[in-house]
Structures are given as structure tokens and as C-alpha cells.
């Protein structure tokens, strides 16, 4: 199994890039953030407190989280239900980051991520710890980053497209809080792996980021 792993903060463009690379390379796309989001939604529905590490770890072992191909897109299934849209709200973004601090939750998610990947010949995984913890032997490791202001602008635009109107200042604040929580947690904090290539993409279009990263992947994977 060949792995391309991409980490970075919220709004850095990881999902768009990972999806594009997976298509171009013929690999499976593994959106690990969607898994934490699906678990957060399950916890919310079950009325579990985001600080209740024990019940969350139990839930993480019980829920059935899967991906299903839908043409070019990918659907997220939680216990068989399509939750692809329900997990993309600001509330679930915040909750996912809060439940992701618990070691028991992370253990269960990492095991599931490795199991999903092992079934594929090639995987493009993205998240916060895919280069450092989930796939430390990944063939290509990228760290995608942009300034908080640029990431907030992108996130606001994305929310607008979903019909969610959020003021810029509020989106920026949520991004800064999530950055701080994802980077400060004791278990698997967001950090740049020693052997990761950093792509700082302020002012770059999605296409520029994609072309640059695809070239890097082809070189590293000997696919030129
Ligand atoms: O990438 P995203 O915005 O969909 O991720 C949602 C949250 O899930 C993020 O704020 C932190 C958590 N997460 C994580 O802790 N580890 C990952 N590999 C992916 C996401």
C-alpha cells in the first residue's frame, strides 16, 4: 500500500487537494476529519458530554463509520445513514475538535483509518496526524498551510456556498480557537513531521496548489 499523507490546519485546502490527488493518482481518498466529525455527530445525538472521555471512547468503538463512492464525490455513512451534509456545520467542526482530544477516541479512529487504508493499493489521507501518527511511513508527506486570515476567507466562502451566512470575524475566531485546540492537545497534536514538505499556499489558487503537489508526488513516487 502506497500512502500520500497530508496534514495542516482548518481551511488550508487539504480536502480539496487530497481529493484531487487521489483522482489523479488513482488512489483512494481518506478524509480522517470526516470520521471525527461523524463521531461528533453521533455523540451529539446520544447526548454525550464532549468532556466524557470514557463514553466517547466506547462510542468510537461501537459506531459504524464508512465512506461510499458517489460518482466523483464521496458520501460519509454513520451507522448506514448518509451524514455527508450534517457533519459540515460550524457546530460539528467545533465539536469534532473537542472530542478529538481524547486518547481513547483517537486510538479507535486511527485503528479504523489503518484498516480502511489497508484494503487499498494506494491512499491519499488527510487530517491532523496522518503524517505523524497514522501513517508514519507514508511515501509522501505534505504539510499544507496558509495564514489564519486567508483560511477564514476560504471557510467563509465555503459556508456561503452551503447557504450558511457567517460573519468573517466569527469564522476567523472559530478557526483560531480550533487551531489552538488541535495544536495544544497532549495526544497527537497537529505538528509538522520532520520529513514533511511544507506548502504555504497564501494567494495560490486551488489549481496552483494541486499542480505543485501533484508534481511533488509524481517525483517522490517515481511516476514521472
Ligand atoms: O479536517 P476537519 O476540519 O474536517 O477536522 C475536524 C476536526 O477533527 C479537527 O478540528 C480536529 C479533528 N481531527 C483530528 O483531530 N485528527 C485528524 N486526523 C483529523 C481531524
Tab-separated table of C-alpha atoms and ligand atoms in Angstrom:
chain	number	residue	atom	x	y	z
A	1	UNK	CA	0.000	0.000	0.000
A	2	UNK	CA	1.341	3.414	-1.014
A	3	UNK	CA	0.336	6.368	1.174
A	4	UNK	CA	0.359	10.088	0.460
A	5	UNK	CA	-0.371	11.836	3.785
A	6	UNK	CA	-1.383	15.482	4.096
A	7	UNK	CA	-1.754	17.383	7.367
A	8	UNK	CA	-2.486	21.008	8.134
A	9	UNK	CA	-4.871	23.345	9.927
A	10	UNK	CA	-8.528	24.022	9.143
A	11	UNK	CA	-9.090	25.798	5.839
A	12	UNK	CA	-5.644	25.088	4.404
A	13	UNK	CA	-7.233	23.277	1.450
A	14	UNK	CA	-6.320	19.720	2.473
A	15	UNK	CA	-9.591	18.109	1.456
A	16	UNK	CA	-9.706	19.689	-1.990
A	17	UNK	CA	-6.064	18.816	-2.596
A	18	UNK	CA	-6.339	15.253	-1.260
A	19	UNK	CA	-9.445	14.558	-3.341
A	20	UNK	CA	-7.742	15.878	-6.481
A	21	UNK	CA	-4.520	13.956	-5.882
A	22	UNK	CA	-6.418	10.733	-5.192
A	23	UNK	CA	-8.226	11.078	-8.518
A	24	UNK	CA	-5.050	11.925	-10.444
A	25	UNK	CA	-3.013	9.102	-8.902
A	26	UNK	CA	-5.809	6.519	-8.926
A	27	UNK	CA	-5.680	6.216	-5.136
A	28	UNK	CA	-8.438	6.092	-2.509
A	29	UNK	CA	-9.195	9.352	-0.652
A	30	UNK	CA	-9.257	9.021	3.151
A	31	UNK	CA	-10.803	12.060	4.865
A	32	UNK	CA	-9.942	11.453	8.533
A	33	UNK	CA	-11.557	14.732	9.648
A	34	UNK	CA	-14.890	13.450	8.329
A	35	UNK	CA	-14.534	10.475	10.681
A	36	UNK	CA	-14.059	12.707	13.756
A	37	UNK	CA	-16.983	14.793	12.508
A	38	UNK	CA	-19.236	11.736	12.127
A	39	UNK	CA	-18.313	10.616	15.634
A	40	UNK	CA	-19.042	14.124	16.949
A	41	UNK	CA	-22.492	13.982	15.358
A	42	UNK	CA	-23.135	10.558	16.902
A	43	UNK	CA	-22.060	11.899	20.317
A	44	UNK	CA	-24.297	14.935	19.984
A	45	UNK	CA	-27.279	12.767	19.085
A	46	UNK	CA	-26.586	10.447	22.018
A	47	UNK	CA	-26.348	13.437	24.358
A	48	UNK	CA	-22.781	12.620	25.415
A	49	UNK	CA	-20.783	15.421	27.021
A	50	UNK	CA	-17.712	16.325	24.871
A	51	UNK	CA	-15.559	16.024	28.009
A	52	UNK	CA	-16.754	12.491	28.839
A	53	UNK	CA	-13.661	10.622	27.601
A	54	UNK	CA	-14.884	7.205	28.669
A	55	UNK	CA	-18.293	7.260	26.978
A	56	UNK	CA	-16.804	8.831	23.854
A	57	UNK	CA	-14.157	6.119	23.602
A	58	UNK	CA	-16.898	3.492	23.938
A	59	UNK	CA	-18.973	5.190	21.282
A	60	UNK	CA	-15.941	5.379	18.971
A	61	UNK	CA	-15.611	1.594	19.165
A	62	UNK	CA	-19.300	0.971	18.560
A	63	UNK	CA	-20.215	3.309	15.691
A	64	UNK	CA	-20.018	2.211	12.096
A	65	UNK	CA	-18.329	4.944	10.031
A	66	UNK	CA	-17.841	4.288	6.334
A	67	UNK	CA	-17.247	6.020	3.053
A	68	UNK	CA	-19.179	5.303	-0.098
A	69	UNK	CA	-18.259	6.418	-3.604
A	70	UNK	CA	-20.842	8.647	-5.267
A	71	UNK	CA	-19.571	9.424	-8.759
A	72	UNK	CA	-16.732	11.897	-8.256
A	73	UNK	CA	-17.859	12.607	-4.690
A	74	UNK	CA	-17.689	10.536	-1.541
A	75	UNK	CA	-20.510	10.096	0.963
A	76	UNK	CA	-19.957	9.604	4.703
A	77	UNK	CA	-22.160	6.982	6.320
A	78	UNK	CA	-22.818	6.866	10.071
A	79	UNK	CA	-24.500	3.586	11.035
A	80	UNK	CA	-25.742	3.366	7.456
A	81	UNK	CA	-27.161	6.912	7.341
A	82	UNK	CA	-25.768	9.472	4.894
A	83	UNK	CA	-24.462	12.305	7.103
A	84	UNK	CA	-22.255	13.997	4.466
A	85	UNK	CA	-24.020	17.338	4.812
A	86	UNK	CA	-24.938	17.122	8.501
A	87	UNK	CA	-21.250	16.925	9.535
A	88	UNK	CA	-20.255	20.147	7.702
A	89	UNK	CA	-21.790	22.693	10.094
A	90	UNK	CA	-19.734	25.105	12.262
A	91	UNK	CA	-21.192	23.419	15.352
A	92	UNK	CA	-19.890	19.978	14.333
A	93	UNK	CA	-16.499	21.478	13.341
A	94	UNK	CA	-16.144	22.730	16.891
A	95	UNK	CA	-17.444	19.537	18.495
A	96	UNK	CA	-15.170	17.307	16.376
A	97	UNK	CA	-12.128	19.245	17.538
A	98	UNK	CA	-13.293	18.907	21.165
A	99	UNK	CA	-13.890	15.153	21.133
A	100	UNK	CA	-10.637	14.582	19.193
A	101	UNK	CA	-8.531	15.446	22.260
A	102	UNK	CA	-9.363	12.115	23.967
A	103	UNK	CA	-6.764	9.360	23.622
A	104	UNK	CA	-9.395	6.570	23.561
A	105	UNK	CA	-11.253	8.278	20.738
A	106	UNK	CA	-8.043	8.735	18.751
A	107	UNK	CA	-6.985	5.108	19.252
A	108	UNK	CA	-10.272	3.854	17.805
A	109	UNK	CA	-10.193	6.288	14.865
A	110	UNK	CA	-6.567	5.526	13.994
A	111	UNK	CA	-7.282	1.768	14.005
A	112	UNK	CA	-10.224	2.320	11.675
A	113	UNK	CA	-8.176	4.589	9.393
A	114	UNK	CA	-5.417	1.985	9.061
A	115	UNK	CA	-7.953	-0.760	8.389
A	116	UNK	CA	-9.654	1.290	5.666
A	117	UNK	CA	-6.276	2.088	4.084
A	118	UNK	CA	-5.012	-1.495	4.157
A	119	UNK	CA	-7.783	-2.539	1.791
A	120	UNK	CA	-6.492	-0.170	-0.929
A	121	UNK	CA	-3.373	-0.275	-3.123
A	122	UNK	CA	-2.891	3.486	-2.770
A	123	UNK	CA	-4.296	6.060	-0.361
A	124	UNK	CA	-4.275	9.836	-0.080
A	125	UNK	CA	-5.046	10.561	3.577
A	126	UNK	CA	-5.568	13.980	5.099
A	127	UNK	CA	-6.086	15.287	8.627
A	128	UNK	CA	-4.056	16.471	11.602
A	129	UNK	CA	-1.944	13.409	12.450
A	130	UNK	CA	-1.792	11.365	9.244
A	131	UNK	CA	1.895	12.213	8.620
A	132	UNK	CA	2.941	11.864	12.269
A	133	UNK	CA	0.860	9.067	13.826
A	134	UNK	CA	-1.469	7.223	11.463
A	135	UNK	CA	0.966	6.692	8.569
A	136	UNK	CA	4.481	7.499	9.836
A	137	UNK	CA	5.949	5.540	6.895
A	138	UNK	CA	3.951	7.376	4.215
A	139	UNK	CA	5.797	7.624	0.885
A	140	UNK	CA	4.903	11.321	0.575
A	141	UNK	CA	4.206	13.684	3.483
A	142	UNK	CA	2.849	17.156	2.887
A	143	UNK	CA	2.028	19.901	5.380
A	144	UNK	CA	-0.401	22.390	3.900
A	145	UNK	CA	-0.664	25.824	5.496
A	146	UNK	CA	-1.944	29.380	4.924
A	147	UNK	CA	-2.419	32.399	7.180
A	148	UNK	CA	-5.461	32.316	9.513
A	149	UNK	CA	-6.940	35.294	7.614
A	150	UNK	CA	-6.748	33.539	4.254
A	151	UNK	CA	-8.118	30.315	5.725
A	152	UNK	CA	-11.018	32.216	7.322
A	153	UNK	CA	-11.865	33.839	3.984
A	154	UNK	CA	-11.913	30.427	2.271
A	155	UNK	CA	-14.003	28.875	5.034
A	156	UNK	CA	-16.486	31.747	4.928
A	157	UNK	CA	-16.840	31.299	1.174
A	158	UNK	CA	-17.353	27.545	1.618
A	159	UNK	CA	-20.053	28.137	4.244
A	160	UNK	CA	-21.777	30.650	1.969
A	161	UNK	CA	-21.963	28.004	-0.728
A	162	UNK	CA	-23.692	25.724	1.776
A	163	UNK	CA	-26.196	28.511	2.484
A	164	UNK	CA	-24.667	29.331	5.885
A	165	UNK	CA	-24.087	33.070	6.402
A	166	UNK	CA	-21.356	33.619	8.981
A	167	UNK	CA	-19.582	36.944	9.635
A	168	UNK	CA	-15.850	36.960	8.768
A	169	UNK	CA	-14.763	37.857	12.327
A	170	UNK	CA	-16.739	34.925	13.728
A	171	UNK	CA	-15.247	32.462	11.216
A	172	UNK	CA	-11.720	33.743	11.952
A	173	UNK	CA	-12.294	33.399	15.697
A	174	UNK	CA	-13.560	29.814	15.281
A	175	UNK	CA	-10.521	28.944	13.145
A	176	UNK	CA	-8.086	30.403	15.690
A	177	UNK	CA	-9.760	28.506	18.534
A	178	UNK	CA	-9.735	25.246	16.582
A	179	UNK	CA	-6.065	25.756	15.568
A	180	UNK	CA	-5.131	26.295	19.209
A	181	UNK	CA	-7.032	23.217	20.400
A	182	UNK	CA	-5.755	20.933	17.608
A	183	UNK	CA	-2.142	22.040	18.215
A	184	UNK	CA	-2.200	22.104	22.024
A	185	UNK	CA	-3.727	18.703	22.815
A	186	UNK	CA	-1.474	16.186	24.534
A	187	UNK	CA	-2.297	13.238	22.265
A	188	UNK	CA	-1.197	13.586	18.615
A	189	UNK	CA	-1.241	17.378	18.319
A	190	UNK	CA	-1.104	18.970	14.879
A	191	UNK	CA	2.586	19.449	14.085
A	192	UNK	CA	4.885	19.386	11.079
A	193	UNK	CA	6.516	15.964	10.664
A	194	UNK	CA	10.323	16.160	10.375
A	195	UNK	CA	10.211	14.685	6.874
A	196	UNK	CA	7.167	16.619	5.605
A	197	UNK	CA	7.297	19.088	2.731
A	198	UNK	CA	5.620	22.331	3.749
A	199	UNK	CA	3.364	24.046	1.213
A	200	UNK	CA	2.461	27.587	2.276
A	201	UNK	CA	-0.304	28.447	-0.156
A	202	UNK	CA	-1.386	32.022	0.677
A	203	UNK	CA	-2.519	33.682	-2.545
A	204	UNK	CA	-2.384	30.401	-4.501
A	205	UNK	CA	-5.406	29.106	-6.372
A	206	UNK	CA	-6.628	25.550	-5.740
A	207	UNK	CA	-5.248	24.632	-9.153
A	208	UNK	CA	-1.780	26.002	-8.351
A	209	UNK	CA	-1.664	24.057	-5.085
A	210	UNK	CA	-2.828	20.922	-6.889
A	211	UNK	CA	-0.315	21.174	-9.761
A	212	UNK	CA	2.566	21.822	-7.373
A	213	UNK	CA	1.640	18.942	-5.058
A	214	UNK	CA	0.966	16.525	-7.924
A	215	UNK	CA	4.418	17.220	-9.336
A	216	UNK	CA	5.955	16.532	-5.904
A	217	UNK	CA	4.009	13.280	-5.557
A	218	UNK	CA	4.983	12.063	-9.028
A	219	UNK	CA	8.656	12.776	-8.313
A	220	UNK	CA	8.575	11.079	-4.921
A	221	UNK	CA	6.596	8.087	-6.154
A	222	UNK	CA	8.781	7.693	-9.243
A	223	UNK	CA	5.758	8.231	-11.506
A	224	UNK	CA	7.337	10.763	-13.871
B	1	LIG	O1	-10.219	18.476	8.845
B	1	LIG	P1	-11.533	18.745	9.517
B	1	LIG	O2	-11.812	20.213	9.675
B	1	LIG	O3	-12.683	18.040	8.859
B	1	LIG	O4	-11.397	18.102	11.000
B	1	LIG	C1	-12.347	18.306	12.017
B	1	LIG	C2	-11.694	18.184	13.382
B	1	LIG	O5	-11.354	16.805	13.626
B	1	LIG	C3	-10.398	18.962	13.605
B	1	LIG	O6	-10.605	20.267	14.120
B	1	LIG	C4	-9.629	18.112	14.565
B	1	LIG	C5	-10.132	16.706	14.329
B	1	LIG	N1	-9.182	15.890	13.578
B	1	LIG	C6	-8.158	15.280	14.259
B	1	LIG	O7	-8.018	15.510	15.460
B	1	LIG	N2	-7.298	14.439	13.615
B	1	LIG	C7	-7.439	14.210	12.302
B	1	LIG	N3	-6.586	13.370	11.698
B	1	LIG	C8	-8.459	14.850	11.561
B	1	LIG	C9	-9.318	15.694	12.227
